[in-house]
PDB file of C-alpha atoms in Angstrom:
ATOM      1  CA  MET A  53       0.062  -0.229  -0.002  1.00 50.00           C
ATOM      2  CA  SER A  54       2.723   2.485  -0.555  1.00 44.00           C
ATOM      3  CA  ASP A  55       3.228   4.667  -3.477  1.00 46.00           C
ATOM      4  CA  ALA A  56       6.620   2.985  -4.208  1.00 40.00           C
ATOM      5  CA  ALA A  57       4.899  -0.031  -5.343  1.00 39.00           C
ATOM      6  CA  LEU A  58       3.072   1.915  -8.391  1.00 39.00           C
ATOM      7  CA  ASP A  59       4.643   1.580 -11.903  1.00 41.00           C
ATOM      8  CA  ARG A  60       3.615   1.643 -15.587  1.00 38.00           C
ATOM      9  CA  THR A  61       4.556  -1.177 -17.037  1.00 37.00           C
ATOM     10  CA  PRO A  62       5.670  -1.473 -21.024  1.00 38.00           C
ATOM     11  CA  ASN A  63       2.944  -3.099 -23.369  1.00 37.00           C
ATOM     12  CA  VAL A  64       3.846  -4.981 -26.362  1.00 35.00           C
ATOM     13  CA  THR A  65       3.820  -1.596 -28.341  1.00 36.00           C
ATOM     14  CA  GLY A  66       6.431  -0.162 -26.644  1.00 38.00           C
ATOM     15  CA  THR A  67       4.084   2.465 -24.745  1.00 43.00           C
ATOM     16  CA  LYS A  68       3.368   2.321 -21.018  1.00 56.00           C
ATOM     17  CA  THR A  69      -0.090   1.512 -19.481  1.00 75.00           C
ATOM     18  CA  PHE A  70      -1.928   2.082 -15.995  1.00 79.00           C
ATOM     19  CA  SER A  71      -1.055  -0.641 -13.454  1.00 84.00           C
ATOM     20  CA  ILE A  72      -1.477  -1.134  -9.782  1.00 90.00           C
ATOM     21  CA  ASN A  73       0.734  -3.777  -7.730  1.00 91.00           C
ATOM     22  CA  TYR A  74      -1.536  -5.632  -5.150  1.00 94.00           C
ATOM     23  CA  GLY A  75       1.076  -7.606  -3.416  1.00 95.00           C
ATOM     24  CA  LEU A  76       1.220  -5.501  -0.309  1.00 95.00           C
ATOM     25  CA  PHE A  77      -2.622  -5.670  -0.368  1.00 97.00           C
ATOM     26  CA  ALA A  78      -2.967  -9.536  -0.866  1.00 97.00           C
ATOM     27  CA  PHE A  79      -0.121  -9.478   2.000  1.00 97.00           C
ATOM     28  CA  ALA A  80      -1.911  -8.103   4.627  1.00 97.00           C
ATOM     29  CA  ILE A  81      -4.909  -9.759   3.783  1.00 98.00           C
ATOM     30  CA  VAL A  82      -3.233 -13.151   4.424  1.00 98.00           C
ATOM     31  CA  ALA A  83      -0.916 -12.556   7.074  1.00 97.00           C
ATOM     32  CA  LEU A  84      -3.861 -11.129   9.394  1.00 98.00           C
ATOM     33  CA  THR A  85      -6.160 -13.996   8.588  1.00 98.00           C
ATOM     34  CA  ILE A  86      -3.314 -16.103   9.685  1.00 98.00           C
ATOM     35  CA  LEU A  87      -2.703 -13.885  12.750  1.00 97.00           C
ATOM     36  CA  TYR A  88      -6.493 -13.549  13.812  1.00 97.00           C
ATOM     37  CA  ILE A  89      -6.404 -17.535  13.233  1.00 97.00           C
ATOM     38  CA  CYS A  90      -3.847 -18.122  15.592  1.00 97.00           C
ATOM     39  CA  ALA A  91      -5.082 -15.394  18.260  1.00 96.00           C
ATOM     40  CA  ARG A  92      -8.263 -17.439  18.602  1.00 95.00           C
ATOM     41  CA  LEU A  93      -6.305 -20.846  18.776  1.00 96.00           C
ATOM     42  CA  TYR A  94      -4.194 -19.550  21.372  1.00 97.00           C
ATOM     43  CA  GLN A  95      -7.567 -18.331  23.442  1.00 95.00           C
ATOM     44  CA  GLN A  96      -9.011 -22.021  23.003  1.00 94.00           C
ATOM     45  CA  ALA A  97      -5.794 -23.547  24.004  1.00 96.00           C
ATOM     46  CA  PHE A  98      -4.912 -21.684  27.309  1.00 96.00           C
ATOM     47  CA  GLY A  99      -7.832 -19.253  28.175  1.00 93.00           C
ATOM     48  CA  PHE A 100      -9.447 -21.994  30.618  1.00 92.00           C
ATOM     49  CA  SER A 101      -6.405 -23.907  31.275  1.00 93.00           C
ATOM     50  CA  MET A 102      -3.845 -20.848  32.340  1.00 95.00           C
ATOM     51  CA  GLY A 103      -6.177 -18.019  32.303  1.00 92.00           C
ATOM     52  CA  LEU A 104      -9.054 -18.108  35.095  1.00 91.00           C
ATOM     53  CA  ASP A 105      -7.124 -16.847  38.142  1.00 92.00           C
ATOM     54  CA  ALA A 106      -4.871 -13.145  37.200  1.00 91.00           C
ATOM     55  CA  SER A 107      -2.768 -13.843  40.318  1.00 92.00           C
ATOM     56  CA  SER A 108      -1.437 -17.307  39.235  1.00 94.00           C
ATOM     57  CA  PRO A 109       2.079 -17.876  37.904  1.00 95.00           C
ATOM     58  CA  GLU A 110       0.690 -19.530  34.800  1.00 95.00           C
ATOM     59  CA  PHE A 111      -1.425 -16.462  33.739  1.00 96.00           C
ATOM     60  CA  GLY A 112       1.496 -14.168  34.159  1.00 95.00           C
ATOM     61  CA  GLU A 113       3.752 -16.563  31.582  1.00 96.00           C
ATOM     62  CA  TYR A 114       1.021 -17.175  29.177  1.00 96.00           C
ATOM     63  CA  TRP A 115      -0.898 -13.990  29.238  1.00 97.00           C
ATOM     64  CA  MET A 116       0.848 -11.372  30.930  1.00 96.00           C
ATOM     65  CA  THR A 117       3.860 -12.262  28.928  1.00 97.00           C
ATOM     66  CA  LEU A 118       1.798 -11.781  25.407  1.00 96.00           C
ATOM     67  CA  PHE A 119       0.267  -8.427  26.799  1.00 96.00           C
ATOM     68  CA  LYS A 120       3.593  -7.014  27.207  1.00 96.00           C
ATOM     69  CA  ILE A 121       5.072  -8.140  23.902  1.00 96.00           C
ATOM     70  CA  GLU A 122       1.471  -6.633  22.170  1.00 95.00           C
ATOM     71  CA  LEU A 123       1.561  -2.833  23.516  1.00 94.00           C
ATOM     72  CA  PRO A 124       5.184  -2.006  22.239  1.00 96.00           C
ATOM     73  CA  VAL A 125       5.175  -4.061  19.053  1.00 97.00           C
ATOM     74  CA  LEU A 126       1.475  -2.871  17.853  1.00 96.00           C
ATOM     75  CA  TYR A 127       1.560   0.623  18.762  1.00 96.00           C
ATOM     76  CA  GLY A 128       5.195   0.872  17.488  1.00 97.00           C
ATOM     77  CA  ALA A 129       4.465  -0.444  14.289  1.00 97.00           C
ATOM     78  CA  GLY A 130       1.464   1.759  14.041  1.00 96.00           C
ATOM     79  CA  ALA A 131       3.666   5.231  15.022  1.00 96.00           C
ATOM     80  CA  LEU A 132       6.990   3.792  12.565  1.00 97.00           C
ATOM     81  CA  CYS A 133       3.993   3.594   9.719  1.00 97.00           C
ATOM     82  CA  TRP A 134       2.545   6.609  10.207  1.00 97.00           C
ATOM     83  CA  THR A 135       5.676   8.776  10.634  1.00 97.00           C
ATOM     84  CA  TYR A 136       6.823   7.177   7.128  1.00 97.00           C
ATOM     85  CA  LEU A 137       3.841   8.383   5.468  1.00 96.00           C
ATOM     86  CA  PHE A 138       4.233  11.454   7.025  1.00 96.00           C
ATOM     87  CA  LEU A 139       7.764  11.707   6.134  1.00 96.00           C
ATOM     88  CA  THR A 140       7.534  10.611   2.504  1.00 94.00           C
ATOM     89  CA  ARG A 141       4.395  12.612   1.648  1.00 91.00           C
ATOM     90  CA  ASP A 142       4.318  14.535  -1.902  1.00 87.00           C
ATOM     91  CA  LYS A 143       4.990  18.128  -1.157  1.00 88.00           C
ATOM     92  CA  ASN A 144       3.585  19.637  -4.347  1.00 90.00           C
ATOM     93  CA  ILE A 145       0.657  17.507  -3.493  1.00 90.00           C
ATOM     94  CA  GLU A 146      -1.479  20.101  -6.378  1.00 88.00           C
ATOM     95  CA  ALA A 147       0.764  19.096  -9.250  1.00 89.00           C
ATOM     96  CA  ILE A 148       0.294  14.976  -9.416  1.00 91.00           C
ATOM     97  CA  THR A 149      -0.756  14.062 -12.305  1.00 91.00           C
ATOM     98  CA  PRO A 150      -4.373  12.559 -12.955  1.00 92.00           C
ATOM     99  CA  GLU A 151      -2.642   8.933 -13.333  1.00 92.00           C
ATOM    100  CA  VAL A 152      -0.840   9.460  -9.691  1.00 92.00           C
ATOM    101  CA  GLU A 153      -3.882  10.695  -8.163  1.00 94.00           C
ATOM    102  CA  LEU A 154      -6.104   7.353  -9.478  1.00 94.00           C
ATOM    103  CA  ARG A 155      -3.157   5.263  -8.206  1.00 94.00           C
ATOM    104  CA  SER A 156      -3.568   6.908  -4.801  1.00 94.00           C
ATOM    105  CA  TYR A 157      -7.381   6.519  -4.661  1.00 95.00           C
ATOM    106  CA  PHE A 158      -6.747   2.504  -5.608  1.00 95.00           C
ATOM    107  CA  TYR A 159      -4.198   2.538  -2.709  1.00 96.00           C
ATOM    108  CA  LEU A 160      -6.751   4.322  -0.131  1.00 96.00           C
ATOM    109  CA  THR A 161      -9.401   2.048  -1.340  1.00 96.00           C
ATOM    110  CA  MET A 162      -6.892  -0.926  -0.265  1.00 97.00           C
ATOM    111  CA  TRP A 163      -6.129   0.645   2.863  1.00 97.00           C
ATOM    112  CA  LEU A 164     -10.193   0.748   4.180  1.00 97.00           C
ATOM    113  CA  VAL A 165     -10.396  -2.596   2.623  1.00 97.00           C
ATOM    114  CA  VAL A 166      -7.857  -3.958   5.143  1.00 97.00           C
ATOM    115  CA  TYR A 167      -9.324  -1.522   7.923  1.00 97.00           C
ATOM    116  CA  SER A 168     -12.913  -3.094   7.361  1.00 96.00           C
ATOM    117  CA  PHE A 169     -11.040  -6.361   7.345  1.00 97.00           C
ATOM    118  CA  CYS A 170      -9.759  -5.664  10.866  1.00 97.00           C
ATOM    119  CA  ILE A 171     -13.034  -4.318  12.157  1.00 95.00           C
ATOM    120  CA  PHE A 172     -14.898  -7.207  11.084  1.00 94.00           C
ATOM    121  CA  TRP A 173     -12.853  -9.722  12.763  1.00 95.00           C
ATOM    122  CA  THR A 174     -12.070  -7.482  16.186  1.00 94.00           C
ATOM    123  CA  GLY A 175     -16.642  -6.860  15.675  1.00 89.00           C
ATOM    124  CA  SER A 176     -17.115 -10.515  15.739  1.00 88.00           C
ATOM    125  CA  PHE A 177     -15.164 -13.307  16.528  1.00 89.00           C
ATOM    126  CA  PHE A 178     -13.242 -11.589  19.525  1.00 94.00           C
ATOM    127  CA  ALA A 179     -15.985  -8.905  20.491  1.00 89.00           C
ATOM    128  CA  ASP A 180     -18.758 -11.754  20.623  1.00 86.00           C
ATOM    129  CA  GLY A 181     -16.058 -14.147  22.234  1.00 89.00           C
ATOM    130  CA  ASP A 182     -15.307 -11.718  25.155  1.00 87.00           C
ATOM    131  CA  GLY A 183     -19.168 -11.744  25.931  1.00 83.00           C
ATOM    132  CA  VAL A 184     -19.201 -15.143  25.835  1.00 85.00           C
ATOM    133  CA  TRP A 185     -16.295 -15.100  28.205  1.00 88.00           C
ATOM    134  CA  HIS A 186     -17.947 -12.635  30.713  1.00 82.00           C
ATOM    135  CA  GLN A 187     -21.280 -14.925  30.850  1.00 80.00           C
ATOM    136  CA  THR A 188     -18.881 -17.977  31.403  1.00 84.00           C
ATOM    137  CA  THR A 189     -16.440 -16.707  33.721  1.00 84.00           C
ATOM    138  CA  LEU A 190     -16.259 -13.224  36.111  1.00 77.00           C
ATOM    139  CA  ARG A 191     -13.734 -11.034  35.822  1.00 79.00           C
ATOM    140  CA  ASP A 192     -11.020 -10.933  38.762  1.00 74.00           C
ATOM    141  CA  THR A 193      -8.801  -8.016  37.173  1.00 82.00           C
ATOM    142  CA  PRO A 194      -9.663  -5.964  33.998  1.00 84.00           C
ATOM    143  CA  PHE A 195      -6.555  -8.480  31.933  1.00 91.00           C
ATOM    144  CA  THR A 196      -8.627 -11.652  31.007  1.00 92.00           C
ATOM    145  CA  PRO A 197      -7.750 -13.813  28.183  1.00 94.00           C
ATOM    146  CA  SER A 198     -10.195 -12.398  25.873  1.00 93.00           C
ATOM    147  CA  HIS A 199      -9.143  -8.470  26.572  1.00 93.00           C
ATOM    148  CA  ILE A 200      -5.948  -9.209  26.262  1.00 95.00           C
ATOM    149  CA  ILE A 201      -6.606 -10.519  22.624  1.00 96.00           C
ATOM    150  CA  LEU A 202      -9.243  -8.145  22.057  1.00 94.00           C
ATOM    151  CA  PHE A 203      -8.212  -4.912  23.327  1.00 93.00           C
ATOM    152  CA  TYR A 204      -4.398  -5.051  23.333  1.00 94.00           C
ATOM    153  CA  ALA A 205      -4.266  -6.777  19.737  1.00 96.00           C
ATOM    154  CA  THR A 206      -7.144  -6.663  17.517  1.00 96.00           C
ATOM    155  CA  ILE A 207      -8.030  -3.033  18.442  1.00 94.00           C
ATOM    156  CA  PRO A 208      -4.679  -1.649  18.109  1.00 95.00           C
ATOM    157  CA  ILE A 209      -4.388  -3.349  14.430  1.00 97.00           C
ATOM    158  CA  TYR A 210      -7.346  -1.878  13.329  1.00 96.00           C
ATOM    159  CA  LEU A 211      -6.012   1.513  14.320  1.00 95.00           C
ATOM    160  CA  PHE A 212      -2.835   0.952  12.381  1.00 97.00           C
ATOM    161  CA  PHE A 213      -4.918   0.450   9.304  1.00 97.00           C
ATOM    162  CA  GLY A 214      -7.315   3.111  10.173  1.00 96.00           C
ATOM    163  CA  VAL A 215      -5.246   5.881  11.300  1.00 97.00           C
ATOM    164  CA  GLY A 216      -2.843   4.905   8.384  1.00 97.00           C
ATOM    165  CA  SER A 217      -5.478   5.569   5.642  1.00 97.00           C
ATOM    166  CA  PHE A 218      -6.108   8.711   6.973  1.00 97.00           C
ATOM    167  CA  VAL A 219      -2.587   9.999   7.084  1.00 97.00           C
ATOM    168  CA  TYR A 220      -2.045   8.282   3.561  1.00 97.00           C
ATOM    169  CA  ALA A 221      -5.057  10.440   2.209  1.00 96.00           C
ATOM    170  CA  MET A 222      -4.357  13.375   3.568  1.00 95.00           C
ATOM    171  CA  THR A 223      -0.633  12.979   2.534  1.00 95.00           C
ATOM    172  CA  ARG A 224      -1.364  11.599  -1.155  1.00 94.00           C
ATOM    173  CA  ILE A 225      -4.693  12.937  -2.446  1.00 95.00           C
ATOM    174  CA  PRO A 226      -5.152  16.618  -3.225  1.00 94.00           C
ATOM    175  CA  ALA A 227      -9.069  16.541  -2.300  1.00 93.00           C
ATOM    176  CA  PHE A 228      -8.136  15.380   1.261  1.00 94.00           C
ATOM    177  CA  CYS A 229      -5.150  17.778   1.925  1.00 92.00           C
ATOM    178  CA  ARG A 230      -7.558  20.716   0.811  1.00 89.00           C
ATOM    179  CA  GLY A 231     -10.016  19.938   3.710  1.00 88.00           C
ATOM    180  CA  VAL A 232     -10.703  17.443   6.369  1.00 91.00           C
ATOM    181  CA  SER A 233     -12.954  14.214   5.136  1.00 94.00           C
ATOM    182  CA  LEU A 234     -15.708  14.217   8.041  1.00 94.00           C
ATOM    183  CA  MET A 235     -16.548  10.875   6.852  1.00 95.00           C
ATOM    184  CA  HIS A 236     -13.330   9.445   7.315  1.00 96.00           C
ATOM    185  CA  VAL A 237     -12.677  11.256  10.684  1.00 96.00           C
ATOM    186  CA  PHE A 238     -16.176   9.628  11.889  1.00 95.00           C
ATOM    187  CA  ALA A 239     -14.960   6.046  10.810  1.00 96.00           C
ATOM    188  CA  VAL A 240     -11.347   6.428  12.306  1.00 96.00           C
ATOM    189  CA  VAL A 241     -11.976   8.472  15.724  1.00 94.00           C
ATOM    190  CA  GLY A 242     -15.307   6.641  16.226  1.00 92.00           C
ATOM    191  CA  PRO A 243     -13.596   3.171  16.701  1.00 92.00           C
ATOM    192  CA  PHE A 244     -10.264   4.727  18.194  1.00 92.00           C
ATOM    193  CA  LEU A 245     -12.302   5.742  21.120  1.00 90.00           C
ATOM    194  CA  ILE A 246     -13.353   2.500  22.091  1.00 89.00           C
ATOM    195  CA  LEU A 247     -10.181   2.201  23.843  1.00 86.00           C
ATOM    196  CA  PRO A 248     -10.887   5.017  26.480  1.00 86.00           C
ATOM    197  CA  ASN A 249     -14.210   3.664  26.729  1.00 84.00           C
ATOM    198  CA  LEU A 250     -12.799   0.595  28.052  1.00 82.00           C
ATOM    199  CA  GLY A 251     -11.886   2.582  31.097  1.00 81.00           C
ATOM    200  CA  PHE A 252     -15.107   3.620  31.958  1.00 83.00           C
ATOM    201  CA  ASN A 253     -16.367  -0.212  31.208  1.00 79.00           C
ATOM    202  CA  GLU A 254     -14.459  -1.622  33.754  1.00 78.00           C
ATOM    203  CA  TRP A 255     -14.989   1.073  36.210  1.00 80.00           C
ATOM    204  CA  GLY A 256     -18.991   0.302  35.545  1.00 79.00           C
ATOM    205  CA  HIS A 257     -18.107  -3.266  36.123  1.00 75.00           C
ATOM    206  CA  ALA A 258     -16.257  -3.041  39.381  1.00 73.00           C
ATOM    207  CA  TYR A 259     -19.946  -1.442  40.758  1.00 75.00           C
ATOM    208  CA  TRP A 260     -22.659  -2.874  39.036  1.00 74.00           C
ATOM    209  CA  LEU A 261     -22.791  -6.815  38.179  1.00 65.00           C
ATOM    210  CA  THR A 262     -23.457  -6.578  34.268  1.00 66.00           C
ATOM    211  CA  GLU A 263     -21.798 -10.199  33.299  1.00 63.00           C
ATOM    212  CA  GLU A 264     -22.876  -9.902  30.437  1.00 64.00           C
ATOM    213  CA  ILE A 265     -26.046  -7.908  29.997  1.00 70.00           C
ATOM    214  CA  PHE A 266     -25.098  -6.821  26.473  1.00 73.00           C
ATOM    215  CA  SER A 267     -28.276  -4.108  26.814  1.00 73.00           C
ATOM    216  CA  HIS A 268     -26.787  -2.332  30.101  1.00 75.00           C
ATOM    217  CA  PRO A 269     -25.970   1.349  29.459  1.00 78.00           C
ATOM    218  CA  LEU A 270     -22.398   0.618  30.268  1.00 79.00           C
ATOM    219  CA  HIS A 271     -22.177  -0.922  26.517  1.00 80.00           C
ATOM    220  CA  TRP A 272     -23.792   1.583  25.059  1.00 82.00           C
ATOM    221  CA  GLY A 273     -20.485   3.292  24.357  1.00 82.00           C
ATOM    222  CA  PHE A 274     -19.290   0.299  22.624  1.00 85.00           C
ATOM    223  CA  VAL A 275     -21.909   0.241  20.217  1.00 84.00           C
ATOM    224  CA  VAL A 276     -22.225   3.748  19.202  1.00 88.00           C
ATOM    225  CA  LEU A 277     -18.438   4.101  18.744  1.00 89.00           C
ATOM    226  CA  GLY A 278     -18.640   0.996  16.605  1.00 87.00           C
ATOM    227  CA  TRP A 279     -21.090   2.243  14.233  1.00 89.00           C
ATOM    228  CA  CYS A 280     -19.262   4.974  13.616  1.00 92.00           C
ATOM    229  CA  ALA A 281     -17.338   2.772  11.035  1.00 92.00           C
ATOM    230  CA  LEU A 282     -20.353   2.567   9.012  1.00 92.00           C
ATOM    231  CA  ALA A 283     -18.684   6.228   7.776  1.00 95.00           C
ATOM    232  CA  LEU A 284     -16.520   4.149   5.579  1.00 95.00           C
ATOM    233  CA  ALA A 285     -19.787   4.112   3.238  1.00 94.00           C
ATOM    234  CA  GLY A 286     -19.466   8.007   3.247  1.00 95.00           C
ATOM    235  CA  VAL A 287     -15.617   7.774   2.747  1.00 96.00           C
ATOM    236  CA  LEU A 288     -16.259   5.544  -0.316  1.00 94.00           C
ATOM    237  CA  MET A 289     -19.352   7.741  -2.073  1.00 94.00           C
ATOM    238  CA  GLN A 290     -16.234  10.480  -1.903  1.00 94.00           C
ATOM    239  CA  ILE A 291     -13.914   7.763  -3.622  1.00 95.00           C
ATOM    240  CA  VAL A 292     -16.069   6.824  -5.869  1.00 94.00           C
ATOM    241  CA  GLY A 293     -17.621  10.251  -7.249  1.00 93.00           C
ATOM    242  CA  ARG A 294     -13.450  11.473  -7.858  1.00 93.00           C
ATOM    243  CA  PHE A 295     -12.729   8.064  -9.722  1.00 91.00           C
ATOM    244  CA  ARG A 296     -15.691   8.755 -12.347  1.00 92.00           C
ATOM    245  CA  GLU A 297     -14.051  11.884 -12.927  1.00 93.00           C
ATOM    246  CA  LEU A 298     -10.223  10.325 -13.113  1.00 93.00           C
ATOM    247  CA  VAL A 299     -10.833   7.179 -14.899  1.00 91.00           C
ATOM    248  CA  PRO A 300     -11.764   8.703 -18.612  1.00 91.00           C
ATOM    249  CA  ILE A 301      -9.087  11.167 -18.396  1.00 90.00           C
ATOM    250  CA  VAL A 302      -6.193   8.522 -17.333  1.00 88.00           C
ATOM    251  CA  PHE A 303      -7.497   5.648 -19.990  1.00 85.00           C
ATOM    252  CA  LYS A 304      -8.329   8.197 -22.538  1.00 81.00           C
ATOM    253  CA  GLN A 305      -4.265   9.450 -22.232  1.00 63.00           C
ATOM    254  CA  ASP A 306      -3.541   5.157 -22.175  1.00 56.00           C
ATOM    255  CA  ALA A 307      -5.804   4.906 -25.435  1.00 55.00           C
ATOM    256  CA  ALA A 308      -3.754   7.954 -27.024  1.00 56.00           C
ATOM    257  CA  SER A 309      -0.531   6.826 -26.447  1.00 59.00           C
ATOM    258  CA  ALA A 310      -1.149   3.469 -27.450  1.00 54.00           C
TER     259      ALA A 310
END
C-alpha cells in the first residue's frame, strides 16, 4: 500500500499502461487472517487452562507476557508506519498527474478494505467471544484472556490501518489535503475511542454486576462508537465520485499513447 509499489509497465507496443501492484494488499489480508486464527487458537488452548486466575504464575507466563509484547510491538509499528507516511508525503501535492492521483485512490481503497477486514474480525469473533467469556467466568481483573486479545491486540491492529488510511489520504490525495473528510474522521476516530471507553467500562463493572448484559447502558458506548465505522460508506462515495472524473482522463491518455 505504498506509492513506491506503483509503476507503469510497458505493453507490447512499447508504450506504457496504467497498472497497480496488489502485492502488499494481498500480503496484509493473508498475514492478518493467519494472525487472527492463531490468536483464536491460542485462546482456545490456554484460556481456561491458564487464564482463570490472574494472580497465578501461569497467567503471568501465558497471558501477561503476551500483553507486554503486544503493546510496544503493535503501537510501535503503527507509529513507525504513520511517521513514514508523513515524511514521504508529496510536498507538491497539487501538481500530481491524474494518473498518480487515480493510483493513490486505489491504494486508499485498499487501506480501507483492510481496515474493514480488521474491524470485522474484531467485532465478530473476538468481541462476541469476550461477551461469551464473561457470561461463563467472572472477571477478577481487567486483564482477561479475552481482553488481552481483543483490546490490546485486535483493536491496535485496526487502528494501525484506520489511522494509516487517514494519514495516507491527507498526504497523497489533493482532495483530502485541502480539507478534512468528516466521514473519514468518524470512521477512524469512533472505533479509536473504544479504547478510552474501555476504562469507563471496567470502572462500571467494578460497581455493577453486568456479566454480561449486553443491553446495559454501560455498553452503549461500544455500540455507538463501533457504528461510527459505517461512515466508511461516506468515504467510499467520495472516492467513487473522484473515480468517475479520473478514469476517463487516465484511460483516454493511455488510449492516445497506444
